[in-house]
Coordinates of C-alpha atoms (C1' of nucleotides) in Angstrom, one line a residue:
Chain A
M5 CA 12.9 -21.7 -11.1
K6 CA 15.2 -22.4 -14.1
A7 CA 18.2 -20.3 -14.3
E8 CA 18.6 -21.2 -17.9
T9 CA 19.0 -18.2 -20.1
S10 CA 19.1 -17.8 -23.8
P11 CA 22.7 -18.3 -24.8
T12 CA 22.3 -15.6 -27.3
L13 CA 22.2 -13.0 -24.5
P14 CA 25.6 -11.3 -23.7
L15 CA 27.3 -12.6 -20.7
R16 CA 26.5 -9.4 -18.6
E17 CA 22.8 -9.8 -19.3
R18 CA 22.9 -13.4 -18.2
K19 CA 24.6 -12.6 -15.0
K20 CA 22.1 -10.0 -14.2
L21 CA 19.3 -12.3 -14.9
R22 CA 20.9 -14.9 -12.7
T23 CA 21.5 -12.4 -9.8
R24 CA 17.9 -11.3 -10.0
Q25 CA 16.5 -14.8 -10.0
A26 CA 18.8 -15.6 -7.0
L27 CA 17.4 -12.8 -5.0
I28 CA 13.8 -13.8 -5.7
D29 CA 14.5 -17.4 -4.9
T30 CA 16.4 -16.8 -1.7
A31 CA 14.0 -14.0 -0.6
L32 CA 10.9 -16.2 -0.9
E33 CA 12.8 -19.1 0.8
L34 CA 13.8 -16.9 3.8
F35 CA 10.5 -15.0 3.9
G36 CA 8.7 -18.3 3.8
T37 CA 10.6 -19.8 6.9
Q38 CA 11.1 -16.6 9.0
G39 CA 8.3 -14.3 7.8
F40 CA 8.7 -11.2 5.8
D41 CA 9.4 -9.0 8.9
G42 CA 11.6 -11.6 10.3
V43 CA 14.1 -11.2 7.6
T44 CA 16.1 -7.9 7.3
L45 CA 17.4 -6.7 4.0
D46 CA 21.0 -7.1 5.3
A47 CA 20.2 -10.8 6.1
L48 CA 18.7 -11.4 2.7
C49 CA 21.5 -9.6 0.9
D50 CA 24.0 -11.6 2.9
A51 CA 22.4 -14.9 2.0
A52 CA 22.2 -13.9 -1.7
E53 CA 25.7 -12.6 -1.5
V54 CA 25.0 -9.2 -2.9
S55 CA 25.2 -5.8 -1.3
K56 CA 22.1 -3.9 -0.2
R57 CA 23.0 -1.3 -2.8
T58 CA 22.8 -3.8 -5.5
F59 CA 19.6 -5.2 -4.4
F60 CA 18.0 -1.8 -4.9
R61 CA 19.3 -1.8 -8.4
Y62 CA 17.1 -4.7 -9.2
F63 CA 14.0 -4.1 -7.0
D64 CA 12.3 -1.0 -5.8
S65 CA 11.4 -2.2 -2.3
K66 CA 11.7 -5.3 -0.1
E67 CA 8.1 -6.1 -1.0
D68 CA 9.0 -6.0 -4.7
V69 CA 11.2 -8.9 -4.7
A70 CA 8.5 -11.2 -3.5
M71 CA 5.9 -10.0 -5.9
A72 CA 8.1 -10.2 -8.9
P73 CA 6.8 -13.6 -10.2
A74 CA 3.1 -12.2 -9.9
Q75 CA 4.2 -9.0 -11.6
D76 CA 5.5 -11.0 -14.6
V77 CA 1.8 -11.9 -15.5
W78 CA 0.9 -8.3 -15.9
V79 CA 3.8 -7.5 -17.9
A80 CA 2.9 -10.3 -20.2
F81 CA -0.7 -9.2 -20.2
L82 CA 0.3 -5.7 -21.4
D83 CA 2.3 -7.4 -24.1
V84 CA -0.6 -9.6 -25.2
L85 CA -2.9 -6.6 -25.2
E86 CA -0.5 -4.7 -27.4
T87 CA -0.6 -7.3 -30.2
C88 CA -3.9 -9.2 -29.9
P89 CA -6.5 -8.9 -32.7
A90 CA -9.1 -6.2 -32.0
D91 CA -12.1 -8.1 -33.3
G92 CA -15.7 -7.7 -32.2
R93 CA -15.3 -9.4 -28.8
P94 CA -16.8 -7.7 -25.7
L95 CA -14.1 -5.6 -24.1
L96 CA -14.3 -7.7 -20.8
T97 CA -13.9 -10.9 -22.8
L98 CA -10.9 -9.5 -24.6
F99 CA -9.3 -8.6 -21.4
E100 CA -10.0 -12.0 -19.8
D101 CA -8.6 -13.8 -22.9
A102 CA -5.6 -11.6 -22.9
L103 CA -4.9 -12.4 -19.1
A104 CA -5.5 -16.1 -19.7
E105 CA -3.0 -16.1 -22.5
A106 CA -0.5 -14.1 -20.3
I107 CA -0.8 -16.7 -17.6
G108 CA -0.3 -19.5 -20.2
R109 CA 3.0 -17.9 -21.3
M110 CA 4.4 -18.2 -17.7
P111 CA 7.2 -20.8 -17.4
A112 CA 5.7 -24.1 -16.3
D113 CA 8.4 -25.2 -14.0
G114 CA 8.8 -23.0 -11.1
W115 CA 6.7 -19.9 -11.6
A116 CA 3.5 -21.3 -10.0
G117 CA 5.3 -22.2 -6.7
L118 CA 6.8 -18.8 -6.4
V119 CA 3.5 -17.0 -7.0
L120 CA 2.1 -19.3 -4.5
A121 CA 4.7 -18.5 -1.9
G122 CA 4.3 -14.7 -2.7
R123 CA 0.5 -14.8 -2.2
R124 CA 0.6 -16.7 1.1
L125 CA 3.2 -14.2 2.3
A126 CA 1.0 -11.2 1.2
A127 CA -1.9 -12.7 3.1
L128 CA 0.3 -12.3 6.3
T129 CA 2.0 -9.1 5.5
P130 CA -0.1 -6.0 5.0
S131 CA 2.5 -3.9 3.3
M132 CA 3.0 -6.6 0.7
D133 CA -0.7 -6.7 0.1
A134 CA -0.7 -3.0 -0.3
H135 CA 2.2 -3.0 -2.8
C136 CA 0.5 -5.6 -4.7
L137 CA -2.8 -3.7 -5.1
A138 CA -0.8 -0.5 -5.9
F139 CA 1.1 -2.4 -8.6
C140 CA -2.2 -3.7 -10.1
D141 CA -3.6 -0.1 -10.1
R142 CA -0.6 1.2 -12.0
T143 CA -0.9 -1.6 -14.6
T144 CA -4.5 -0.9 -15.1
R145 CA -3.7 2.7 -15.9
T146 CA -1.1 1.7 -18.3
A147 CA -3.4 -0.8 -19.9
L148 CA -6.1 1.8 -20.2
A149 CA -3.8 4.1 -22.0
L150 CA -2.8 1.2 -24.3
V151 CA -6.4 0.3 -25.1
D152 CA -7.3 3.9 -25.6
R153 CA -4.6 4.2 -28.2
R154 CA -5.4 0.9 -30.1
L155 CA -9.3 0.8 -29.9
A156 CA -12.2 3.2 -30.6
L157 CA -14.0 3.3 -27.3
P158 CA -17.5 4.2 -28.2
G159 CA -19.6 6.8 -26.6
P160 CA -18.7 9.7 -24.2
D161 CA -18.3 7.1 -21.4
G162 CA -16.1 4.8 -23.4
Q163 CA -13.0 5.7 -21.4
L164 CA -14.8 5.1 -18.1
R165 CA -16.3 1.8 -19.3
A166 CA -12.8 0.5 -20.4
R167 CA -11.5 1.5 -16.9
L168 CA -14.2 -0.3 -15.2
A169 CA -13.8 -3.3 -17.3
L170 CA -10.0 -3.4 -16.4
D171 CA -10.9 -2.9 -12.8
L172 CA -13.3 -5.8 -13.0
L173 CA -10.6 -7.9 -14.4
V174 CA -8.2 -7.2 -11.6
V175 CA -10.8 -8.1 -9.0
L176 CA -11.6 -11.3 -10.9
F177 CA -8.0 -12.2 -11.0
H178 CA -7.5 -11.6 -7.3
R179 CA -10.5 -13.7 -6.4
A180 CA -9.3 -16.3 -8.6
L181 CA -5.9 -16.3 -7.0
D182 CA -7.6 -16.5 -3.6
S183 CA -9.3 -19.8 -4.5
W184 CA -6.3 -21.1 -6.3
V185 CA -4.0 -20.4 -3.3
A186 CA -6.6 -21.9 -0.9
Q187 CA -6.6 -25.3 -2.6
P188 CA -4.4 -28.0 -1.2
S189 CA -2.6 -28.8 -4.4
G190 CA -2.6 -28.7 -8.1
H191 CA -1.2 -25.3 -8.4
T192 CA -0.7 -25.0 -12.1
P193 CA -1.0 -22.0 -14.4
Q194 CA -3.7 -23.9 -16.3
D195 CA -5.7 -24.4 -13.1
L196 CA -5.4 -20.6 -12.4
V197 CA -6.9 -19.9 -15.8
R198 CA -9.7 -22.2 -15.2
R199 CA -10.5 -20.4 -11.8
L200 CA -10.3 -17.1 -13.6
R201 CA -13.0 -18.2 -16.0
A202 CA -15.2 -19.7 -13.3
T203 CA -15.0 -16.4 -11.3
A204 CA -15.9 -14.5 -14.3
A205 CA -18.9 -16.5 -15.0
E206 CA -20.3 -15.5 -11.7
L207 CA -20.1 -11.8 -12.7
P208 CA -23.5 -11.4 -14.2
S209 CA -25.3 -12.9 -11.3
V210 CA -23.4 -10.6 -8.9
L211 CA -25.2 -7.6 -10.3
T212 CA -28.7 -9.1 -9.5
A213 CA -28.0 -11.5 -6.5
R214 CA -30.2 -11.0 -3.5
A215 CA -29.8 -12.1 0.1
E216 CA -32.5 -12.6 2.8
P217 CA -32.0 -12.2 6.5
H218 CA -31.1 -15.4 8.4
A219 CA -34.1 -17.6 9.2
Chain B
M11 CA -13.0 21.4 10.0
K12 CA -15.0 22.3 13.0
A13 CA -13.2 21.7 16.2
E14 CA -16.5 21.9 18.0
T15 CA -17.0 18.9 20.2
S16 CA -20.0 17.7 22.1
P17 CA -19.7 19.4 25.6
T18 CA -21.0 16.2 27.2
L19 CA -17.6 14.5 26.5
P20 CA -15.0 14.5 29.3
L21 CA -12.3 17.1 28.9
R22 CA -9.7 14.5 28.2
E23 CA -11.6 13.0 25.3
R24 CA -12.2 16.5 23.9
K25 CA -8.6 17.3 24.0
K26 CA -7.8 14.1 22.2
L27 CA -10.2 14.8 19.4
R28 CA -8.6 18.3 19.1
T29 CA -5.2 17.0 18.9
R30 CA -6.2 14.4 16.3
Q31 CA -8.0 17.0 14.2
A32 CA -5.1 19.5 14.6
L33 CA -2.8 16.8 13.2
I34 CA -5.1 16.0 10.2
D35 CA -5.4 19.7 9.4
T36 CA -1.8 20.7 9.7
A37 CA -0.7 17.5 7.8
L38 CA -3.0 18.2 4.8
E39 CA -2.0 21.9 4.8
L40 CA 1.8 21.1 4.9
F41 CA 1.5 18.1 2.4
G42 CA -0.5 20.3 0.0
T43 CA 2.1 23.1 -0.2
Q44 CA 5.3 21.0 0.2
G45 CA 4.3 17.6 -1.0
F46 CA 4.0 14.4 1.0
D47 CA 7.7 13.6 0.8
G48 CA 8.7 17.2 1.3
V49 CA 7.4 17.2 4.8
T50 CA 9.1 15.0 7.5
L51 CA 7.2 13.7 10.4
D52 CA 9.5 15.7 12.7
A53 CA 8.4 18.8 10.8
L54 CA 4.9 17.9 11.0
C55 CA 5.0 17.2 14.6
D56 CA 6.8 20.3 15.2
A57 CA 4.1 22.3 13.4
A58 CA 1.3 20.5 15.3
E59 CA 3.2 20.8 18.5
V60 CA 3.2 17.2 19.6
S61 CA 6.0 14.7 19.8
K62 CA 6.5 12.2 17.2
R63 CA 5.7 9.5 19.8
T64 CA 2.3 11.0 20.3
F65 CA 1.6 11.2 16.5
F66 CA 1.9 7.4 16.4
R67 CA -0.5 7.0 19.1
Y68 CA -3.2 8.6 16.9
F69 CA -2.1 7.2 13.5
D70 CA -0.4 4.1 12.3
S71 CA 1.6 5.8 9.6
K72 CA 2.5 9.0 7.9
E73 CA 0.0 8.1 5.2
D74 CA -2.7 7.4 7.5
V75 CA -3.2 10.9 8.8
A76 CA -3.9 12.2 5.2
M77 CA -6.4 9.4 4.6
A78 CA -8.3 9.7 7.8
P79 CA -11.1 11.7 6.4
A80 CA -11.6 9.2 3.6
Q81 CA -11.4 6.3 6.0
D82 CA -14.3 7.9 8.0
V83 CA -16.7 7.1 5.2
W84 CA -15.9 3.4 5.3
V85 CA -16.2 3.2 9.0
A86 CA -19.6 4.9 8.7
F87 CA -20.4 2.4 5.9
L88 CA -19.7 -0.5 8.2
D89 CA -22.0 1.0 10.9
V90 CA -24.8 1.5 8.3
L91 CA -24.3 -2.0 7.0
E92 CA -24.7 -3.3 10.6
T93 CA -28.0 -1.6 11.2
C94 CA -29.7 -1.4 7.8
P95 CA -32.8 -3.4 7.0
A96 CA -32.1 -6.6 5.2
D97 CA -35.1 -6.6 2.7
G98 CA -35.2 -8.0 -0.7
R99 CA -33.0 -5.6 -2.4
P100 CA -30.2 -6.9 -4.6
L101 CA -26.9 -7.2 -2.6
L102 CA -25.1 -4.7 -4.8
T103 CA -28.0 -2.1 -4.5
L104 CA -27.9 -2.6 -0.7
F105 CA -24.2 -1.9 -0.6
E106 CA -24.6 1.1 -2.9
D107 CA -27.3 2.5 -0.6
A108 CA -25.4 1.8 2.5
L109 CA -22.3 3.7 1.1
A110 CA -24.5 6.5 -0.1
E111 CA -26.0 6.9 3.3
A112 CA -22.5 6.8 4.9
I113 CA -21.4 9.6 2.7
G114 CA -24.5 11.5 3.6
R115 CA -23.5 11.2 7.3
M116 CA -20.3 12.9 6.8
P117 CA -20.0 16.5 8.3
A118 CA -21.0 19.1 5.6
D119 CA -18.6 21.9 6.6
G120 CA -15.0 20.7 6.1
W121 CA -14.9 17.0 5.4
A122 CA -15.2 17.4 1.6
G123 CA -12.2 19.7 1.4
L124 CA -10.1 17.4 3.3
V125 CA -11.1 14.3 1.3
L126 CA -10.3 16.3 -1.8
A127 CA -6.8 17.3 -0.6
G128 CA -6.2 13.8 0.5
R129 CA -7.1 12.3 -3.0
R130 CA -5.1 15.0 -4.9
L131 CA -2.1 14.0 -2.7
A132 CA -2.7 10.3 -3.3
A133 CA -2.6 10.9 -7.0
L134 CA 0.9 12.2 -6.6
T135 CA 2.2 9.8 -4.0
P136 CA 2.4 6.1 -4.7
S137 CA 2.6 5.1 -1.1
M138 CA -0.5 6.9 -0.1
D139 CA -2.4 5.4 -3.0
A140 CA -1.1 2.0 -1.9
H141 CA -2.2 2.5 1.7
C142 CA -5.6 3.6 0.6
L143 CA -6.2 0.5 -1.5
A144 CA -5.0 -1.6 1.3
F145 CA -7.4 0.0 3.6
C146 CA -10.2 -0.6 1.3
D147 CA -9.4 -4.2 0.9
R148 CA -9.3 -4.6 4.7
T149 CA -12.7 -2.9 5.1
T150 CA -14.0 -5.1 2.4
R151 CA -13.1 -8.3 4.3
T152 CA -14.6 -6.8 7.5
A153 CA -17.8 -5.9 5.6
L154 CA -17.9 -9.5 4.1
A155 CA -17.8 -11.0 7.6
L156 CA -20.5 -8.7 8.8
V157 CA -22.6 -9.5 5.9
D158 CA -22.1 -13.2 6.3
R159 CA -23.2 -12.9 9.8
R160 CA -26.4 -10.9 9.2
L161 CA -27.6 -12.4 5.9
A162 CA -28.2 -15.7 4.4
L163 CA -26.0 -15.8 1.3
P164 CA -27.7 -18.1 -1.0
G165 CA -26.0 -21.0 -2.8
P166 CA -22.5 -22.5 -2.7
D167 CA -21.0 -19.4 -4.3
G168 CA -22.9 -17.0 -2.0
Q169 CA -19.7 -16.0 -0.1
L170 CA -17.9 -15.4 -3.4
R171 CA -20.7 -13.4 -4.9
A172 CA -20.9 -11.2 -1.9
R173 CA -17.2 -10.6 -1.9
L174 CA -17.4 -9.7 -5.7
A175 CA -20.2 -7.3 -4.9
L176 CA -18.2 -5.5 -2.3
D177 CA -15.2 -5.4 -4.6
L178 CA -17.4 -3.9 -7.2
L179 CA -18.5 -1.2 -4.8
V180 CA -15.1 -0.2 -3.9
V181 CA -14.2 0.1 -7.7
L182 CA -17.3 2.2 -8.3
F183 CA -16.5 4.3 -5.3
H184 CA -12.9 5.0 -6.6
R185 CA -14.0 5.8 -10.0
A186 CA -16.7 8.1 -8.6
L187 CA -14.0 9.8 -6.5
D188 CA -11.9 10.2 -9.7
S189 CA -14.5 12.2 -11.6
W190 CA -15.5 14.0 -8.3
V191 CA -11.9 15.2 -7.8
A192 CA -11.4 16.1 -11.4
Q193 CA -14.3 18.5 -11.5
P194 CA -13.3 22.2 -11.0
S195 CA -15.8 23.0 -8.2
G196 CA -18.9 21.9 -6.3
H197 CA -17.2 19.3 -4.2
T198 CA -20.0 18.3 -1.9
P199 CA -20.9 14.9 -0.4
Q200 CA -24.2 14.9 -2.3
D201 CA -22.4 15.5 -5.5
L202 CA -20.2 12.5 -4.7
V203 CA -23.2 10.3 -4.1
R204 CA -24.6 11.5 -7.5
R205 CA -21.4 10.3 -9.2
L206 CA -21.4 7.0 -7.3
R207 CA -24.9 6.4 -8.7
A208 CA -24.0 7.5 -12.2
T209 CA -20.9 5.2 -12.2
A210 CA -23.0 2.4 -10.9
A211 CA -25.5 2.9 -13.7
E212 CA -22.6 2.1 -16.2
L213 CA -21.9 -1.3 -14.7
P214 CA -24.4 -3.4 -16.7
S215 CA -23.1 -2.1 -20.0
V216 CA -19.5 -2.7 -19.0
L217 CA -20.1 -6.5 -19.1
T218 CA -21.2 -6.4 -22.7
A219 CA -19.5 -3.3 -24.2
R220 CA -17.4 -3.9 -27.3
A221 CA -14.8 -1.9 -29.0
E222 CA -13.6 -1.7 -32.7
P223 CA -10.2 -0.9 -33.9
H224 CA -9.6 2.7 -34.9
A225 CA -10.9 3.7 -38.3
Chain C
dT12 C1' -9.5 20.2 48.0
dA13 C1' -6.0 16.8 48.9
dG14 C1' -5.0 12.2 48.0
dG15 C1' -4.1 8.5 45.0
dC16 C1' -5.2 6.4 40.3
dT17 C1' -5.6 6.2 35.5
dT18 C1' -4.3 7.7 31.1
dG19 C1' -1.9 10.6 27.8
dT20 C1' 2.6 12.9 26.6
dG21 C1' 7.5 13.9 26.1
dC22 C1' 12.1 12.5 25.5
dC23 C1' 15.7 9.4 24.1
dA24 C1' 17.9 5.8 22.1
dC25 C1' 17.4 2.3 18.7
dT26 C1' 16.2 -0.6 14.4
dG27 C1' 15.7 -1.0 9.7
dA28 C1' 14.4 0.6 4.9
dG29 C1' 16.0 3.2 1.2
dT30 C1' 19.4 6.8 -1.2
dG31 C1' 23.7 9.3 -2.9
dG32 C1' 28.3 9.2 -4.0
dC33 C1' 32.6 7.3 -5.2
dA34 C1' 36.3 4.0 -6.1
dG35 C1' 37.2 -0.4 -8.0
dA36 C1' 36.1 -4.4 -10.8
dT37 C1' 33.9 -6.6 -14.8
dT38 C1' 32.3 -6.8 -19.4
dC39 C1' 32.0 -4.8 -24.1
dT40 C1' 34.2 -2.7 -28.1
dT41 C1' 37.7 -2.0 -31.5
Chain D
dA14 C1' 45.4 -4.8 -25.2
dA15 C1' 43.4 -0.3 -24.0
dG16 C1' 39.8 2.4 -23.3
dA17 C1' 34.9 3.1 -22.7
dA18 C1' 30.7 1.7 -20.6
dT19 C1' 28.5 -0.5 -17.1
dC20 C1' 27.9 -3.0 -12.8
dT21 C1' 29.1 -3.6 -7.9
dG22 C1' 30.8 -2.9 -3.1
dC23 C1' 31.2 0.1 0.6
dC24 C1' 30.1 3.8 3.6
dA25 C1' 27.7 7.4 5.6
dC26 C1' 23.3 9.4 5.8
dT27 C1' 18.0 10.4 6.1
dC28 C1' 13.9 9.3 7.9
dA29 C1' 9.8 6.3 9.3
dG30 C1' 8.5 3.8 13.0
dT31 C1' 9.1 1.4 18.0
dG32 C1' 10.1 0.4 23.0
dG33 C1' 10.8 2.1 27.5
dC34 C1' 10.5 5.1 31.2
dA35 C1' 9.7 9.4 33.7
dC36 C1' 6.5 13.1 34.1
dA37 C1' 2.2 15.6 33.8
dA38 C1' -2.7 16.3 33.3
dG39 C1' -7.4 14.9 33.9
dC40 C1' -10.3 11.9 36.8
dC41 C1' -12.3 10.1 41.2
dT42 C1' -13.0 9.4 45.7
dA43 C1' -13.3 11.1 50.9

DNA sequence: TAGGCTTGTGCCACTGAGTGGCAGATTCTT
DNA sequence: AAGAATCTGCCACTCAGTGGCACAAGCCTA
């Protein structure tokens, strides 16, 4: 990941960004080789040359640092949602488009690799998975409040429908991530968007799909 | 919650069930009055008159004990899914029906109250929410494996569609729980099923619902 | 009903995540 | 250059969760 920071930022802010990024990089590196539970916070802080106290000024938990790149997408998503045109698109399409754009905004050079590392780790570490799901849930609630403020949700169940649409989006994103992570190579943001679209395309048939017993 | 246990069970098993239920009851009672974080494990174990070591022989974590009643539904769900007829119903309907039956199997006398207490707690306690979501995710995976074994999932995307259907079910259940918890009274399993059905009925319109900017 | 056998429990010491407080260092402002 | 604001390091602390071992309670034969 590039450590390059806008030179307009004051020195103090640049240093903070660098420390943060250093923690993310070394964390994912160490976790990747020794496993999440195989690395104590003390060891991580030692490697990153910060005190444990400082670590917790940047991240809320040990899990947090490994999920930071993935969380960036959702922060961007909220930002897109805040400013995107509220035309007549179906709500779910609007959300999909916003998420696709948010993914597109991610830095092209190191982000994908960090997300990949984070997801692979989450697959092996229940507590990371839990934190990830909880984060998505919180983001969903924030997004709902945002949408409720900006848009007129029609009908008495408008709020519920919007919430369901957001829940659906989260589900689609996770399944898209699954298949994206599973592929052997070509882990680009663009490819992730492609998989998101493909997963979304399955949705209508999910509502009606049938299955027969084995022959 | 009834402590009555089948008299056919050996004494040792009956004792275990009683200890387990005592832990659940006192936990939800203490958490309810002093908050999840306001009660240490030592205090809880002291109140339930067991050692901390014993607590962890019954539950994997402090969060676990408060979620036990809610988890029972999903255990029952897997059981229903294992034995239900695999007729031509749409997959999602099949899942819905199975969950409805699982809810119906819950004991009528104290279960609803415990789930209610657990959910209210989860709304205030991020770590409980996280554990709950993670548990549902794990159950989803187990269910998928089960379905894959029992049913012929058609097409190359059959697996994905089944997974999405299960994800949808979990989302529907959570939204149903939300509205069930929000109502002032009448917290019965039957009412929860009613709300699950009502939420599911919204699903088709979610895929196409639109929203306009505020007037 | 006394013997061993299995299984559950209590106790204790330990690891590791996360927090509060304060003193000292670094950056910003004027 | 000095003072204000902010960030960091250090240390002691709480509490969740684990491993190990001795003991006790239910179980099963003779």
